[in-house]
Structure formats: C-alpha cells, structure tokens
PDB file of C-alpha atoms in Angstrom:
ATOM      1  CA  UNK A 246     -19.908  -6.404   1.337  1.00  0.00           C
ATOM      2  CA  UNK A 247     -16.948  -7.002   3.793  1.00  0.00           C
ATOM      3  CA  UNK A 248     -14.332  -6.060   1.231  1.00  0.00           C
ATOM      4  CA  UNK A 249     -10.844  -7.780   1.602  1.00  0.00           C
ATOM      5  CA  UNK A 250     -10.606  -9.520   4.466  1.00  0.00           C
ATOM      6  CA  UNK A 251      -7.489 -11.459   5.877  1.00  0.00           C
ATOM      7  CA  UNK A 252      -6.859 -14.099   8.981  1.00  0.00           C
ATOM      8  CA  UNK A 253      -5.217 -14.652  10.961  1.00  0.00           C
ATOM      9  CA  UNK A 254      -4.651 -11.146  12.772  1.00  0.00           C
ATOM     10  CA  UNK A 255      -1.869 -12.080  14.750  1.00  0.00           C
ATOM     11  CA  UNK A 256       0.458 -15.008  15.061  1.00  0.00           C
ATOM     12  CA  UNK A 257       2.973 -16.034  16.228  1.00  0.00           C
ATOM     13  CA  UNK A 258       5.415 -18.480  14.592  1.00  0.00           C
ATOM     14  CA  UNK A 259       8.862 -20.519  15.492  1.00  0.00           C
ATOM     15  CA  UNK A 260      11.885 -20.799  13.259  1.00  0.00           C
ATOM     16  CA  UNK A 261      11.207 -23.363  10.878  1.00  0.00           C
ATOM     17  CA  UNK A 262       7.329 -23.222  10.758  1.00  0.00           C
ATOM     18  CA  UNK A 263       5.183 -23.023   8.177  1.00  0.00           C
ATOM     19  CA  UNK A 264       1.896 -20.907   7.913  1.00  0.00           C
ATOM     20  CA  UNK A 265      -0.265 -19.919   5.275  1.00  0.00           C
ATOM     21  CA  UNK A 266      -1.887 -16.062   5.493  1.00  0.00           C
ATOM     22  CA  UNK A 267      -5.711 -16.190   4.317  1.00  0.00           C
ATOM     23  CA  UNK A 268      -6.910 -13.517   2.073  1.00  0.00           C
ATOM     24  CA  UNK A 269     -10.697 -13.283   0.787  1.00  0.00           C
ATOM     25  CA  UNK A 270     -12.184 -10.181  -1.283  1.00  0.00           C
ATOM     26  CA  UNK A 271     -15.518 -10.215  -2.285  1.00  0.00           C
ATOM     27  CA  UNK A 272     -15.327  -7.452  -4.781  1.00  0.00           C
ATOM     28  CA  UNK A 273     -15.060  -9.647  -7.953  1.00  0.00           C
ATOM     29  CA  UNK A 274     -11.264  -8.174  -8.243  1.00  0.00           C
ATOM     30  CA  UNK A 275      -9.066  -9.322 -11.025  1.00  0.00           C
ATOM     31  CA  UNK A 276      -6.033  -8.403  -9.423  1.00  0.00           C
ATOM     32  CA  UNK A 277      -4.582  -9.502  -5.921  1.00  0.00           C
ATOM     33  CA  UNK A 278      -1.184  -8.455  -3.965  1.00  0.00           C
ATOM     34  CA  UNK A 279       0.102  -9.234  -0.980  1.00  0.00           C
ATOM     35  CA  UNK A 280       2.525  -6.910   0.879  1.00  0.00           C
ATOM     36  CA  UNK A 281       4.933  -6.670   3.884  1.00  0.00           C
ATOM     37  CA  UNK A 282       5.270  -3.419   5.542  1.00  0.00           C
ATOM     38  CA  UNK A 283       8.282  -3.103   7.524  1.00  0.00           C
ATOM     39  CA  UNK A 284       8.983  -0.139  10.515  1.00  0.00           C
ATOM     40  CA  UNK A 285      10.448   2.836   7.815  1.00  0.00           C
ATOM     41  CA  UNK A 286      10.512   0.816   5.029  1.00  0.00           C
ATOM     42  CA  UNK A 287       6.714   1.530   3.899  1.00  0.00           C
ATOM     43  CA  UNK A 288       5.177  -1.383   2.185  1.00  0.00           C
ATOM     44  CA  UNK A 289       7.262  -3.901  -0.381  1.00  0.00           C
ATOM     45  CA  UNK A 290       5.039  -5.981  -2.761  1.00  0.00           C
ATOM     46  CA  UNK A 291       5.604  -9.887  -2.153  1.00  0.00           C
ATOM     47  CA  UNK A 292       3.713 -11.146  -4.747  1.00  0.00           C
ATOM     48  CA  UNK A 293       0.447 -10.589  -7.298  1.00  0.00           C
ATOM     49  CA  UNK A 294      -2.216 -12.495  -9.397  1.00  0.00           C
ATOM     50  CA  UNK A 295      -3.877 -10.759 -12.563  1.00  0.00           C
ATOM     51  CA  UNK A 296      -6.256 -13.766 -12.220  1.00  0.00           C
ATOM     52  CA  UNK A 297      -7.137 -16.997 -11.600  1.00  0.00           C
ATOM     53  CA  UNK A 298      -4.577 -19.064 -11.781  1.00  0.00           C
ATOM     54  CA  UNK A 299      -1.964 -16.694 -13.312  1.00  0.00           C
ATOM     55  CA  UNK A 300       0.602 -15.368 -10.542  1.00  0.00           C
ATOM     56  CA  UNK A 301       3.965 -13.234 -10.494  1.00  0.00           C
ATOM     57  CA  UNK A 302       6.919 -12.223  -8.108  1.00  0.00           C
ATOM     58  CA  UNK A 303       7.024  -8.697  -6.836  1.00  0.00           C
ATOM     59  CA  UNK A 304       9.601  -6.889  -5.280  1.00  0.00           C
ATOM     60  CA  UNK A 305      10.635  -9.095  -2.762  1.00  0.00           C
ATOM     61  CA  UNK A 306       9.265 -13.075  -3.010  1.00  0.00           C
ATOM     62  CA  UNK A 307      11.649 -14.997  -1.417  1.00  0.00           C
ATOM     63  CA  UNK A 308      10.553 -17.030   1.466  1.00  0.00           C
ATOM     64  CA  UNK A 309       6.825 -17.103   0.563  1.00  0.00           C
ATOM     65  CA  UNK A 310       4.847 -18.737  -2.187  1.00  0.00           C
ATOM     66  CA  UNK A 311       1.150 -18.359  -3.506  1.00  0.00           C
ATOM     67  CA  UNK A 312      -1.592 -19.474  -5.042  1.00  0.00           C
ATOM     68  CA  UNK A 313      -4.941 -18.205  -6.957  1.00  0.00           C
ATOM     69  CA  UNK A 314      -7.275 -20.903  -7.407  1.00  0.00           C
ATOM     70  CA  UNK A 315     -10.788 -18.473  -7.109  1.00  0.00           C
ATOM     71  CA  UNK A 316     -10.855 -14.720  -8.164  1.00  0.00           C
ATOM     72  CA  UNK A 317     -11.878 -14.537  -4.456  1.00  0.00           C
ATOM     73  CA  UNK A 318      -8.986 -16.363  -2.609  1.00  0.00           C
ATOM     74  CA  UNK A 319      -5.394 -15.322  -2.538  1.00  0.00           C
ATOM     75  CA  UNK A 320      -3.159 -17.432   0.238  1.00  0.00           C
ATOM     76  CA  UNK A 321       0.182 -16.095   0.848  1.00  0.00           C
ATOM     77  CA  UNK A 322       2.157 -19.729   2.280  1.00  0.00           C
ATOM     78  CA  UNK A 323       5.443 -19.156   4.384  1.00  0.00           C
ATOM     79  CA  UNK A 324       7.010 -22.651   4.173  1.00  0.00           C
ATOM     80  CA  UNK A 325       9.996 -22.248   6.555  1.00  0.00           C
ATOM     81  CA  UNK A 326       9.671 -19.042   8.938  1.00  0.00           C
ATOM     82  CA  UNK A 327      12.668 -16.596   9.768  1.00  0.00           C
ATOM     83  CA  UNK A 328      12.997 -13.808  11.658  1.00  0.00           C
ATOM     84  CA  UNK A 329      13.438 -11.671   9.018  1.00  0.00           C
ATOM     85  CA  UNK A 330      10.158 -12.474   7.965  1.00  0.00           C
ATOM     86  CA  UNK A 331       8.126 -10.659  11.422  1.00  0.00           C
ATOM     87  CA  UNK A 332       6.513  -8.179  10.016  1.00  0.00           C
ATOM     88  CA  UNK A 333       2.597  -6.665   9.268  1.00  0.00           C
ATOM     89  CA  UNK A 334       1.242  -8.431   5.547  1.00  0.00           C
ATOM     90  CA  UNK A 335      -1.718  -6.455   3.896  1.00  0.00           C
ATOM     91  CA  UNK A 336      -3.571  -8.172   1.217  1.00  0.00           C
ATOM     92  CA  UNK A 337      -5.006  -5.872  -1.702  1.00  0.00           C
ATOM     93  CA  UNK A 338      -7.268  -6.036  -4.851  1.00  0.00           C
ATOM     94  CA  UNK A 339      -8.130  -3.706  -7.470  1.00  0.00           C
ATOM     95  CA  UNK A 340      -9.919  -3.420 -11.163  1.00  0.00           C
ATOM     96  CA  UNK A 341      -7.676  -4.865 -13.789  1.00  0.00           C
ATOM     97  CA  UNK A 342      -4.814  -1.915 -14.416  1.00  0.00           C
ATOM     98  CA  UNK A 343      -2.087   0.035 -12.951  1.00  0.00           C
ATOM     99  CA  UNK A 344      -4.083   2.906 -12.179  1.00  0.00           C
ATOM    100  CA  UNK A 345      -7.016   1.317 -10.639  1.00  0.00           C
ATOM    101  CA  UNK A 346      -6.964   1.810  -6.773  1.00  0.00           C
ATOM    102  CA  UNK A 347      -5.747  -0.613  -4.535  1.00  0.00           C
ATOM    103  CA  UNK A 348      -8.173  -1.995  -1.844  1.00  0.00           C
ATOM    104  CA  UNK A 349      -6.390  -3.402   1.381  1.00  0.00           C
ATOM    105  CA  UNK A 350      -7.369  -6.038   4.168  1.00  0.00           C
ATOM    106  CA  UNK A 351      -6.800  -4.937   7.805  1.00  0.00           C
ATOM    107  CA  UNK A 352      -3.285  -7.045   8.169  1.00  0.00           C
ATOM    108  CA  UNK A 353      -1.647  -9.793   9.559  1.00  0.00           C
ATOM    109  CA  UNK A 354       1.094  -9.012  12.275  1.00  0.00           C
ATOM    110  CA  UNK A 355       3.569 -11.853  11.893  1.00  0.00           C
ATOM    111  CA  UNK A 356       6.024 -12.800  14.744  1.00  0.00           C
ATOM    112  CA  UNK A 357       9.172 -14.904  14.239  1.00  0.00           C
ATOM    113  CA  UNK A 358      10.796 -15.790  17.187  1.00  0.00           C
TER     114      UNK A 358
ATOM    115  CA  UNK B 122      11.936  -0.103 -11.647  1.00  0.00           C
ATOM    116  CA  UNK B 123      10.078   2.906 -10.210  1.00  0.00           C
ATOM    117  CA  UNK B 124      10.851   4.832  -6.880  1.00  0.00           C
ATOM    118  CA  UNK B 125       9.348   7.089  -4.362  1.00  0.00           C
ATOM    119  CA  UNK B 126      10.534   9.438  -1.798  1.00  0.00           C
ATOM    120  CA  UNK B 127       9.119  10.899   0.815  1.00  0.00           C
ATOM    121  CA  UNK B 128      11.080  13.715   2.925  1.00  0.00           C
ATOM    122  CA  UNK B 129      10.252  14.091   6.511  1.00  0.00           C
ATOM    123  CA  UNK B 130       9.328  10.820   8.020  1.00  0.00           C
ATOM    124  CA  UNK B 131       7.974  12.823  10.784  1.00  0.00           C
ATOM    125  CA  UNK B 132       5.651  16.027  10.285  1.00  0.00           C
ATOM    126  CA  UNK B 133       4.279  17.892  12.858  1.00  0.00           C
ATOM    127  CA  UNK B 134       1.940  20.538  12.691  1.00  0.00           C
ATOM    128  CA  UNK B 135      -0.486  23.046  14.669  1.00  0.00           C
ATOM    129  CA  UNK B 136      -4.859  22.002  14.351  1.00  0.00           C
ATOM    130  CA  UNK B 137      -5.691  24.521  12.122  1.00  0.00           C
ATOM    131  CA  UNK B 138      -2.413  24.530  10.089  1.00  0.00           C
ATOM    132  CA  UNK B 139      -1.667  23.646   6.473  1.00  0.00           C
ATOM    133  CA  UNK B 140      -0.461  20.496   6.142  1.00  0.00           C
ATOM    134  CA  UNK B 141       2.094  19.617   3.311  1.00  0.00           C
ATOM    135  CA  UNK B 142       3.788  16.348   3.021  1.00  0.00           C
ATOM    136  CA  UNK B 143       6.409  15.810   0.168  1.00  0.00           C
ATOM    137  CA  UNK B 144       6.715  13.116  -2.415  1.00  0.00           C
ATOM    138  CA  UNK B 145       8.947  12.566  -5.275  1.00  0.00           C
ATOM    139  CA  UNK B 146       9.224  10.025  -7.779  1.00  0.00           C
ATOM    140  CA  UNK B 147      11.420   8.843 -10.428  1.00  0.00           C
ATOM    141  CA  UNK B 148       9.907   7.351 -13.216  1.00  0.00           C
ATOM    142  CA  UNK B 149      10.792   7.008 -17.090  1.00  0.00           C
ATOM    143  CA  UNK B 150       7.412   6.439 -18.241  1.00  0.00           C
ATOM    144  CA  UNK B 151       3.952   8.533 -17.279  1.00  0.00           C
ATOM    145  CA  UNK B 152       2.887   7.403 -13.832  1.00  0.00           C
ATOM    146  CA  UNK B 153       0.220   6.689 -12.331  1.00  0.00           C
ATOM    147  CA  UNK B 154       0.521   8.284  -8.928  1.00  0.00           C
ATOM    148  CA  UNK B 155      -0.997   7.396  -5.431  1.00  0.00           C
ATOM    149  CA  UNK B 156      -1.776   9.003  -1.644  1.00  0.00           C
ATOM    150  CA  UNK B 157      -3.067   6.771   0.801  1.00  0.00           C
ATOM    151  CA  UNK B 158      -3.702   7.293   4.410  1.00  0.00           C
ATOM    152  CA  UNK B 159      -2.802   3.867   7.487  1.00  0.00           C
ATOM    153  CA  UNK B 160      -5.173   4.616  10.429  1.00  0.00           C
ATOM    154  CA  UNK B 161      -3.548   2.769  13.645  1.00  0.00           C
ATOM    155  CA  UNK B 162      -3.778  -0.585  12.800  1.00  0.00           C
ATOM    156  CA  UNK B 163      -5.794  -0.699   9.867  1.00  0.00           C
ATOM    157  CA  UNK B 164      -5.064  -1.241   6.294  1.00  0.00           C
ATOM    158  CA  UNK B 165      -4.262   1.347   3.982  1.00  0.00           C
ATOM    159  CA  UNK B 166      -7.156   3.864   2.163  1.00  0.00           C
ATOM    160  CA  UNK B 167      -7.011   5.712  -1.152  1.00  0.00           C
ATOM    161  CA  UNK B 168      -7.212   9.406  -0.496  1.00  0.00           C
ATOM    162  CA  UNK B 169      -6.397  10.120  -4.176  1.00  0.00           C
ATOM    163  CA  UNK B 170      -4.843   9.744  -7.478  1.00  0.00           C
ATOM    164  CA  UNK B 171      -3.263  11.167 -10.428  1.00  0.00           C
ATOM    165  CA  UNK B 172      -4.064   9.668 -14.087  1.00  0.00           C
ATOM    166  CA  UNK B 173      -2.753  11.892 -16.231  1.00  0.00           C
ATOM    167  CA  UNK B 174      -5.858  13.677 -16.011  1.00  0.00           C
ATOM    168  CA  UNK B 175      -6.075  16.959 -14.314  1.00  0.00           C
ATOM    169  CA  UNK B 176      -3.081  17.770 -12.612  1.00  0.00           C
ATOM    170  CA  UNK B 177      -4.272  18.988  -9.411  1.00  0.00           C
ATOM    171  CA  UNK B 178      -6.484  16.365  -7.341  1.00  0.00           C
ATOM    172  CA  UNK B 179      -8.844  16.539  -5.353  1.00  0.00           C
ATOM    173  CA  UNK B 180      -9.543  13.996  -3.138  1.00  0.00           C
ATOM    174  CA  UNK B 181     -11.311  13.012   0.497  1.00  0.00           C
ATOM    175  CA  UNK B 182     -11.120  14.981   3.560  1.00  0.00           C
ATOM    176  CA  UNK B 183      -9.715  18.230   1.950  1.00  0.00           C
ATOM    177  CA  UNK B 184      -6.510  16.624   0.820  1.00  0.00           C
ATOM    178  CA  UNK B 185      -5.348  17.546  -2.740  1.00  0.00           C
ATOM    179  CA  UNK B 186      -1.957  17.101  -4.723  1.00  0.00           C
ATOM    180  CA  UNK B 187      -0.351  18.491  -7.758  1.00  0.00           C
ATOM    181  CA  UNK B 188       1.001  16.619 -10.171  1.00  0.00           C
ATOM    182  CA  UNK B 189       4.037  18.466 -11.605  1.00  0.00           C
ATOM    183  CA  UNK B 190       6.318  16.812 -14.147  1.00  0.00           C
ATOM    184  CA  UNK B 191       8.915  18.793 -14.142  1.00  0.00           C
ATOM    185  CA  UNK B 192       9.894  18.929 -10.662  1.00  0.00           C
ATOM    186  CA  UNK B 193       9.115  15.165 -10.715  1.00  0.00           C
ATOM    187  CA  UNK B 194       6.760  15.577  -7.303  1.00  0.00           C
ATOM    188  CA  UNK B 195       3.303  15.167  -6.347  1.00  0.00           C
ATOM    189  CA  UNK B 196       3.186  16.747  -2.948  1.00  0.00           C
ATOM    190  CA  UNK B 197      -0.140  16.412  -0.811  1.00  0.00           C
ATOM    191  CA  UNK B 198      -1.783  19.350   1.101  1.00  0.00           C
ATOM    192  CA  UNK B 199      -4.599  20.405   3.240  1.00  0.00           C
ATOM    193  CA  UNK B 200      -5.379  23.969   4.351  1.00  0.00           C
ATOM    194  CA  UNK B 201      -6.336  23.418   7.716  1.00  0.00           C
ATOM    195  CA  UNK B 202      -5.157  20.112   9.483  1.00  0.00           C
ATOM    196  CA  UNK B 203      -7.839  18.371  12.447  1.00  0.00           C
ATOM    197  CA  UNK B 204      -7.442  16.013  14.796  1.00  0.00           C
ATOM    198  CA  UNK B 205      -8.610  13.210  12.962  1.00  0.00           C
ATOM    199  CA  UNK B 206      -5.867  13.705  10.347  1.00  0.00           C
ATOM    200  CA  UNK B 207      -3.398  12.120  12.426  1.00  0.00           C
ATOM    201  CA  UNK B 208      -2.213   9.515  10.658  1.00  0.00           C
ATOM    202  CA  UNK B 209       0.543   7.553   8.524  1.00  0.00           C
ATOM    203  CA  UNK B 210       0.591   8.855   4.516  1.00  0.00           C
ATOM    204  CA  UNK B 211       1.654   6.867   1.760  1.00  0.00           C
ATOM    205  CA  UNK B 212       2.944   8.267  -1.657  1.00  0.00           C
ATOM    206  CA  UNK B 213       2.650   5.294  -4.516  1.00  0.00           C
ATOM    207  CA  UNK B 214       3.447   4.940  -8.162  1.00  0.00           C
ATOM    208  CA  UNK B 215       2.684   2.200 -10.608  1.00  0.00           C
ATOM    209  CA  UNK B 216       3.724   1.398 -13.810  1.00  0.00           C
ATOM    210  CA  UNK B 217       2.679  -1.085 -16.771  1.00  0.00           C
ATOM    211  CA  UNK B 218       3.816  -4.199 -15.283  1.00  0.00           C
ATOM    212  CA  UNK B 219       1.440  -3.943 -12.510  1.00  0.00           C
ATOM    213  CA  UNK B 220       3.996  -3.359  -9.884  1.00  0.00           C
ATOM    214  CA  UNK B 221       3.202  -0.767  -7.362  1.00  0.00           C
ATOM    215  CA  UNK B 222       6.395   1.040  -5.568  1.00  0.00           C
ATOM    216  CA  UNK B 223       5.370   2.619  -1.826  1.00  0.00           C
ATOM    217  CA  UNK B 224       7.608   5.580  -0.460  1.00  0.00           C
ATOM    218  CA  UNK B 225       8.478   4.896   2.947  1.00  0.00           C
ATOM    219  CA  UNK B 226       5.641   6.766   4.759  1.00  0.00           C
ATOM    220  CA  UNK B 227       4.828  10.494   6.531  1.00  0.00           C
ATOM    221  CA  UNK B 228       3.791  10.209  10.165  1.00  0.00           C
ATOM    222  CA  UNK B 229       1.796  13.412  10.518  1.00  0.00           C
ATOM    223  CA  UNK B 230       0.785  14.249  13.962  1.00  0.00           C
ATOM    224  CA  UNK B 231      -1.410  17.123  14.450  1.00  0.00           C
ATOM    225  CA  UNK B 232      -0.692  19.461  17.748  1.00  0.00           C
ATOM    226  CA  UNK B 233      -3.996  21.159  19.544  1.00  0.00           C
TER     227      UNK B 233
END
C-alpha cells in the first residue's frame, strides 16, 4: 500500500512550458485535491474531484487544469508556466466528506525560471 | 468562505516544555476542524480532528486540542515537547462544499 504518491519530485520549468504533475493513490479514495504551498502562506487548494470524472475549482485555479479519468489518477496540467507558479504541490485524498482526513503525497517542488 | 489563523509563525520552546500553538477560525456554520504536522520535506500528516464530537481531542504523539466555540479557537498542546516534535503545524477547517481552508503554519522548534 504506497498511499498517494506523486512525480515528478523536482523540476524545473521555463516560462512558457507546459508540465503535467502525476498523482496516484491507491486507497480507493473518492475525493482528490491538489494544493500549492507557498513560504508563509500555508497551503491554498488548486483544485478537487469528488470522483471520476466530476472536478471543481478551489481557491486558487488559475493557471492549471485537471483531469479524473480513474478514482486512482489525478494529473494537475500547467499549460503555460510563470514564475508565480514555483512553488511545492501536494496531492491529497480522503473518504467521501468534509470531515474525513486528508491523505497527502510527498510533493512536487516546482521551479519557474 | 472559511478562515484560519494561526498566531506565532515561529514557536520556540525548552525539551521538556508544554507546547501550545494557537489557532482560530471563523466560520458561520459547525466546522470540521484539523491539526496536521509537515516533517522536512514530506507531505502533511493528520495528528487530529474535531467532529463535533467530544470537544477535547486526543490525538498522536501526546498532542490534544480543545474545541471551544465560543472563543472561536481550537488551540493544540502537548505537556512535554521532544526532539522529534520539531516540526511545521497546520490548523485546517472544512466546510460542506468540500473546500478545505489551511492557516498559514507554526514552525515549532524545540530547544535541548
């Protein structure tokens, strides 16, 4: 059982490029996020998925799309990189509901340069 | 939407000491509240949680929290800090629309 489990774990990306962050949980998890986590700012929610095929904007979505095609996959795709957008992304999964706990990848540390 | 505050983005305290580190939220419906603890580099770990259950919690490591409503907190505490509690701490709430709202963190360092 590896849990959630997320590649790259660095990279490094020029203006312009695109990348897509991989995210895998093996938990049979309804429920996916992905997050940034910014120096001070603790961690902002990007987007979620309830499900298969059912997604939704969080706090802060511009810049980044997704997709859930499997309960197990959740790819977070930057399509045109900034610098605005260095910074660490966890992946998460949970139980369907708000009060389930929240199970996070080890990250992905995101350069822009 | 919901918020969280944490005061003190910096605690420091003696091995041995009790370790408190504040959270407040602001929320107009029940919460669900959250502590989770960031290793260096690693992702984040549930150390406990309120749901509207009993309103002190006990969770791993010796942590606990109180939930109190009227002073809108749900501060986290340990008697005795050790070494290996050196970490970053996370305060979280979440409401019905599935959104979860992450004060800005607690770096506790813990002095031999």
């Amino acid at each position: 059982n590896a849990g959630v489990t997320q590649t790259p774990k660095f990279r490094i990306l020029k203006i312009g490029q695109s990348m897509t962050l991989q995210c895998t949980q093996d938990m049979n998890h309804n429920y996916m996020y992905w997050y940034r986590q910014d120096p001070g700012m603790g961690l902002k929610l990007i987007y979620y998925s309830v499900g298969a095929g059912i997604t939704d904007k969080g706090e802060v979505p511009n810049g980044y799309n997704v997709s859930r095609s499997t309960t197990e996959d959740f790819p977070l795709r930057l399509e045109l990189a900034a610098p605005s957008q260095t910074s660490v992304y966890f992946c998460a999964s949970s139980y369907p509901g708000y009060q389930e706990t929240q199970y996070f990848g080890p990250g992905t540390r995101l350069l822009v340069l | 939407a919901q918020s969280v505050t944490q005061l003190g983005s910096h605690v420091s305290v003696s091995e041995g000491a009790l370790v408190l580190l504040r959270c407040n939220y602001s929320s107009s419906v029940p919460p669900y509240l959250f502590w989770y603890v960031q290793y260096p580099n690693q992702g984040l770990q549930l150390l406990l949680k309120y749901t509207s259950a009993a309103t002190l919690v006990k969770g791993i490591n010796g942590f606990e929290a109180e939930f109190k409503k009227s002073e809108t907190s749900f501060h986290l505490t340990k008697p005795s800090a050790h070494m290996s509690d050196a970490a970053e701490y996370f305060c979280a709430v979440s409401d019905s629309g599935n959104q979860f709202y992450f004060g800005t963190g607690t770096s506790l360092t813990v002095i031999p």
